[in-house]
């Protein structure tokens, strides 16, 4: 069993328990459920912006604790004030140390927010809308093409955009009409090793009209420039900032460097 299998096993158990405890109608009572969502696609296509999806992440299976006690409002507000195009917030508790409350608190920002979790059920999509998310992540490695299609259609019906994450070329067949954002994760799920050539090699095979996003292993502005030349509009970066004592300041310095040339 690899780490993804373990995560999905845990997630199925969690979702099953939540369904018993909190009916959908109760989930929909959230103050955010009927808010007008913000478009992550539009934000990433805005050439005046950085294209960076700045992530708030407390820990990960590959790195352990990264910044366990960071304040989500402080960090995400600094991201927003210093040029992030969008925000990503981890809500998985068991493996990533996040919580729905992290996303809810990050909603003080007027930027598109993607809920970063392991979505396997429509219940989680309703939950995402109730948290104040504007987009959700679907991971091809843990869903069939049919499941991706069904979940993406439901998300769009709920007014949410969908980022489909791919790890290799075998997953290109998971891309469907309702997917506007396609991310290529440079980190291997099996070894946790990062190889940016993964994104570069797959870039040309992403269908026209999809917004391409590079994920994981981005730690320099030169890497962003390289990806931009290959047609990428989005760059999801988390650990590079979160591992610093002051993630917001690290982000500000990174953006200043990006804009200096």
Short mmCIF file of C-alpha atoms in Angstrom, two decimals:
data_model
loop_
_atom_site.label_atom_id
_atom_site.label_comp_id
_atom_site.label_asym_id
_atom_site.label_seq_id
_atom_site.Cartn_x
_atom_site.Cartn_y
_atom_site.Cartn_z
CA UNK A 1 0.00 0.00 0.00
CA UNK A 2 1.51 3.34 -1.06
CA UNK A 3 0.82 6.60 0.75
CA UNK A 4 -2.06 7.53 -1.55
CA UNK A 5 -3.81 4.21 -0.86
CA UNK A 6 -3.47 4.84 2.88
CA UNK A 7 -4.82 8.38 2.54
CA UNK A 8 -7.84 7.27 0.50
CA UNK A 9 -8.62 4.47 2.95
CA UNK A 10 -8.58 7.01 5.79
CA UNK A 11 -10.62 9.49 3.74
CA UNK A 12 -13.38 6.97 2.97
CA UNK A 13 -13.72 6.29 6.68
CA UNK A 14 -13.81 10.02 7.49
CA UNK A 15 -16.44 10.81 4.86
CA UNK A 16 -18.58 7.90 6.01
CA UNK A 17 -18.53 9.22 9.57
CA UNK A 18 -19.28 12.80 8.50
CA UNK A 19 -22.28 11.69 6.48
CA UNK A 20 -23.71 10.04 9.59
CA UNK A 21 -23.03 13.03 11.83
CA UNK A 22 -23.84 16.04 9.63
CA UNK A 23 -26.65 15.78 7.04
CA UNK A 24 -26.16 17.66 3.77
CA UNK A 25 -28.94 20.09 4.59
CA UNK A 26 -27.06 21.08 7.72
CA UNK A 27 -23.83 21.52 5.76
CA UNK A 28 -25.65 23.90 3.42
CA UNK A 29 -26.57 26.22 6.30
CA UNK A 30 -23.06 27.71 6.24
CA UNK A 31 -22.82 31.48 5.73
CA UNK A 32 -20.54 30.85 2.74
CA UNK A 33 -22.70 28.34 0.91
CA UNK A 34 -24.55 30.87 -1.24
CA UNK A 35 -21.68 33.31 -1.79
CA UNK A 36 -20.66 34.20 -5.33
CA UNK A 37 -17.49 32.24 -6.07
CA UNK A 38 -14.34 33.75 -7.58
CA UNK A 39 -12.79 32.32 -10.74
CA UNK A 40 -9.37 30.78 -10.30
CA UNK A 41 -9.12 30.32 -14.06
CA UNK A 42 -9.62 34.05 -14.67
CA UNK A 43 -7.11 34.93 -11.95
CA UNK A 44 -4.44 32.68 -13.46
CA UNK A 45 -5.02 33.99 -16.98
CA UNK A 46 -4.58 37.59 -15.82
CA UNK A 47 -1.13 38.45 -17.18
CA UNK A 48 -0.81 41.33 -14.72
CA UNK A 49 -0.65 38.82 -11.86
CA UNK A 50 2.05 36.37 -10.79
CA UNK A 51 0.19 33.15 -11.55
CA UNK A 52 1.23 31.82 -8.16
CA UNK A 53 -1.23 29.72 -6.19
CA UNK A 54 0.25 30.22 -2.72
CA UNK A 55 -0.41 27.29 -0.42
CA UNK A 56 -0.97 27.04 3.32
CA UNK A 57 0.27 23.66 4.52
CA UNK A 58 1.22 22.62 8.05
CA UNK A 59 2.80 19.23 7.34
CA UNK A 60 3.00 16.47 4.73
CA UNK A 61 3.69 12.72 4.59
CA UNK A 62 6.96 13.34 2.74
CA UNK A 63 8.33 16.14 4.94
CA UNK A 64 6.63 15.69 8.32
CA UNK A 65 5.96 18.90 10.25
CA UNK A 66 6.62 21.97 8.08
CA UNK A 67 5.08 24.84 10.04
CA UNK A 68 2.67 23.24 12.45
CA UNK A 69 1.57 26.32 14.39
CA UNK A 70 1.46 28.92 11.61
CA UNK A 71 -1.50 31.29 11.71
CA UNK A 72 -3.58 30.80 8.58
CA UNK A 73 -5.00 34.34 8.53
CA UNK A 74 -1.58 35.94 8.98
CA UNK A 75 0.06 33.81 6.28
CA UNK A 76 -2.69 33.89 3.65
CA UNK A 77 -3.25 37.62 4.10
CA UNK A 78 0.46 38.18 3.47
CA UNK A 79 0.19 35.99 0.37
CA UNK A 80 -2.82 37.97 -0.86
CA UNK A 81 -1.25 41.37 -0.15
CA UNK A 82 1.96 40.53 -1.98
CA UNK A 83 0.77 39.27 -5.32
CA UNK A 84 -0.67 35.76 -5.05
CA UNK A 85 -3.13 35.04 -7.87
CA UNK A 86 -4.96 32.47 -5.74
CA UNK A 87 -4.68 30.53 -2.49
CA UNK A 88 -4.56 26.82 -1.74
CA UNK A 89 -5.49 25.56 1.72
CA UNK A 90 -4.97 21.99 2.95
CA UNK A 91 -7.97 20.72 4.89
CA UNK A 92 -6.87 17.12 5.49
CA UNK A 93 -6.14 16.64 9.17
CA UNK A 94 -4.69 13.16 9.52
CA UNK A 95 -1.84 13.43 7.02
CA UNK A 96 -1.43 17.18 6.45
CA UNK A 97 -2.38 18.75 9.79
CA UNK A 98 -5.04 20.96 8.20
CA UNK A 99 -8.71 21.47 8.95
CA UNK A 100 -11.85 22.93 7.37
CA UNK A 101 -11.42 25.81 9.80
CA UNK A 102 -8.17 26.77 8.09
CA UNK A 103 -10.05 27.37 4.84
CA UNK A 104 -12.91 29.13 6.58
CA UNK A 105 -10.46 31.51 8.28
CA UNK A 106 -8.56 32.09 5.02
CA UNK A 107 -11.82 33.30 3.48
CA UNK A 108 -11.09 36.78 4.85
CA UNK A 109 -9.12 37.19 1.61
CA UNK A 110 -10.75 38.25 -1.64
CA UNK A 111 -8.82 35.79 -3.79
CA UNK A 112 -9.93 32.47 -5.29
CA UNK A 113 -9.25 29.62 -2.85
CA UNK A 114 -8.87 25.98 -3.79
CA UNK A 115 -9.65 23.35 -1.19
CA UNK A 116 -6.68 20.98 -1.24
CA UNK A 117 -7.88 17.61 -0.06
CA UNK A 118 -8.63 14.14 -1.36
CA UNK A 119 -12.09 14.46 -2.89
CA UNK A 120 -13.78 11.12 -3.50
CA UNK A 121 -17.45 11.90 -2.78
CA UNK A 122 -20.04 14.52 -3.73
CA UNK A 123 -20.57 15.18 -0.02
CA UNK A 124 -17.07 16.70 0.13
CA UNK A 125 -17.93 19.03 -2.75
CA UNK A 126 -20.97 20.41 -0.93
CA UNK A 127 -18.73 20.70 2.13
CA UNK A 128 -16.14 22.63 0.08
CA UNK A 129 -18.75 25.15 -1.06
CA UNK A 130 -19.86 25.56 2.56
CA UNK A 131 -16.28 26.25 3.66
CA UNK A 132 -16.00 29.10 1.18
CA UNK A 133 -13.89 27.36 -1.46
CA UNK A 134 -13.96 28.55 -5.07
CA UNK A 135 -12.37 25.44 -6.53
CA UNK A 136 -11.64 21.84 -5.61
CA UNK A 137 -8.82 19.44 -6.38
CA UNK A 138 -9.45 16.07 -8.02
CA UNK A 139 -6.48 13.69 -8.12
CA UNK A 140 -6.45 11.39 -11.14
CA UNK A 141 -4.34 8.78 -9.34
CA UNK A 142 -7.14 7.99 -6.89
CA UNK A 143 -10.17 8.29 -9.21
CA UNK A 144 -11.34 6.58 -12.38
CA UNK A 145 -12.03 8.72 -15.48
CA UNK A 146 -15.76 8.21 -14.85
CA UNK A 147 -15.45 9.32 -11.22
CA UNK A 148 -13.55 12.43 -12.31
CA UNK A 149 -16.26 13.24 -14.85
CA UNK A 150 -19.10 12.76 -12.35
CA UNK A 151 -17.43 14.71 -9.54
CA UNK A 152 -16.36 17.51 -11.89
CA UNK A 153 -19.88 17.84 -13.29
CA UNK A 154 -21.30 18.03 -9.77
CA UNK A 155 -18.72 20.62 -8.71
CA UNK A 156 -19.50 22.85 -11.70
CA UNK A 157 -23.19 22.50 -10.88
CA UNK A 158 -22.31 23.82 -7.42
CA UNK A 159 -20.51 26.79 -8.94
CA UNK A 160 -17.00 25.52 -8.24
CA UNK A 161 -14.06 25.19 -10.63
CA UNK A 162 -12.04 21.99 -10.77
CA UNK A 163 -8.29 21.45 -10.82
CA UNK A 164 -7.42 17.96 -12.04
CA UNK A 165 -4.02 16.79 -10.82
CA UNK A 166 -2.00 14.42 -12.99
CA UNK A 167 1.21 12.57 -12.19
CA UNK A 168 1.96 10.80 -15.45
CA UNK A 169 0.86 10.50 -19.07
CA UNK A 170 -1.34 7.47 -18.35
CA UNK A 171 -3.73 9.86 -16.56
CA UNK A 172 -4.28 12.23 -19.50
CA UNK A 173 -7.47 10.31 -20.30
CA UNK A 174 -9.02 11.61 -17.07
CA UNK A 175 -9.33 15.11 -18.56
CA UNK A 176 -12.94 15.93 -19.45
CA UNK A 177 -15.00 18.90 -20.64
CA UNK A 178 -15.78 20.20 -17.15
CA UNK A 179 -12.10 20.43 -16.23
CA UNK A 180 -10.68 23.91 -16.89
CA UNK A 181 -7.52 23.62 -14.80
CA UNK A 182 -4.98 20.82 -15.24
CA UNK A 183 -2.11 20.48 -12.79
CA UNK A 184 0.96 18.33 -13.28
CA UNK A 185 2.53 17.29 -9.99
CA UNK A 186 6.31 17.01 -10.19
CA UNK A 187 6.45 14.83 -7.07
CA UNK A 188 6.26 11.06 -7.48
CA UNK A 189 3.58 9.48 -5.29
CA UNK A 190 5.72 6.37 -4.95
CA UNK A 191 9.13 7.82 -4.11
CA UNK A 192 8.28 11.47 -3.19
CA UNK A 193 11.14 12.53 -5.45
CA UNK A 194 10.65 15.77 -7.38
CA UNK A 195 11.43 16.07 -11.08
CA UNK A 196 10.31 19.21 -12.92
CA UNK A 197 10.94 17.44 -16.21
CA UNK A 198 7.67 15.61 -15.49
CA UNK A 199 5.67 18.79 -16.09
CA UNK A 200 7.77 19.92 -19.02
CA UNK A 201 7.43 16.57 -20.79
CA UNK A 202 3.64 16.46 -20.39
CA UNK A 203 2.94 20.12 -21.16
CA UNK A 204 2.39 19.68 -24.90
CA UNK A 205 -0.04 16.82 -24.31
CA UNK A 206 -2.53 18.85 -22.29
CA UNK A 207 -5.51 19.69 -24.55
CA UNK A 208 -5.76 23.24 -25.87
CA UNK A 209 -7.97 25.52 -23.81
CA UNK A 210 -7.00 24.02 -20.46
CA UNK A 211 -5.09 26.18 -18.00
CA UNK A 212 -1.82 24.42 -17.19
CA UNK A 213 -0.53 24.47 -13.62
CA UNK A 214 2.84 23.20 -12.37
CA UNK A 215 2.78 21.72 -8.87
CA UNK A 216 5.51 20.79 -6.37
CA UNK A 217 9.23 21.37 -6.35
CA UNK A 218 9.16 25.02 -7.41
CA UNK A 219 11.70 26.94 -5.37
CA UNK A 220 13.19 29.46 -7.78
CA UNK A 221 11.91 32.22 -10.05
CA UNK A 222 13.94 30.71 -12.89
CA UNK A 223 11.79 27.59 -12.69
CA UNK A 224 8.65 29.70 -13.02
CA UNK A 225 10.10 31.47 -16.05
CA UNK A 226 10.94 28.11 -17.60
CA UNK A 227 7.39 26.86 -17.07
CA UNK A 228 5.92 30.08 -18.48
CA UNK A 229 7.85 29.52 -21.71
CA UNK A 230 6.17 26.11 -21.95
CA UNK A 231 2.69 27.61 -21.67
CA UNK A 232 2.01 27.23 -17.95
CA UNK A 233 -0.21 29.88 -16.36
CA UNK A 234 -0.25 28.64 -12.77
CA UNK A 235 2.39 27.65 -10.24
CA UNK A 236 1.31 25.99 -7.01
CA UNK A 237 3.92 26.65 -4.33
CA UNK A 238 3.59 25.81 -0.66
CA UNK A 239 6.48 24.16 1.11
CA UNK A 240 9.02 26.65 -0.26
CA UNK A 241 7.28 29.39 1.75
CA UNK A 242 5.79 27.42 4.63
CA UNK A 243 9.14 25.97 5.72
CA UNK A 244 10.33 29.50 6.54
CA UNK A 245 9.74 31.06 9.95
CA UNK A 246 7.77 33.85 8.25
CA UNK A 247 6.05 32.36 5.16
CA UNK A 248 4.46 35.67 4.20
CA UNK A 249 7.80 37.47 4.15
CA UNK A 250 9.38 34.61 2.19
CA UNK A 251 6.58 34.93 -0.36
CA UNK A 252 7.01 38.71 -0.60
CA UNK A 253 10.75 38.35 -1.25
CA UNK A 254 10.12 35.64 -3.87
CA UNK A 255 7.60 37.80 -5.74
CA UNK A 256 9.90 40.83 -5.63
CA UNK A 257 12.60 38.70 -7.24
CA UNK A 258 10.15 37.41 -9.85
CA UNK A 259 9.11 40.94 -10.75
CA UNK A 260 12.64 42.34 -10.80
CA UNK A 261 13.38 41.05 -14.30
#
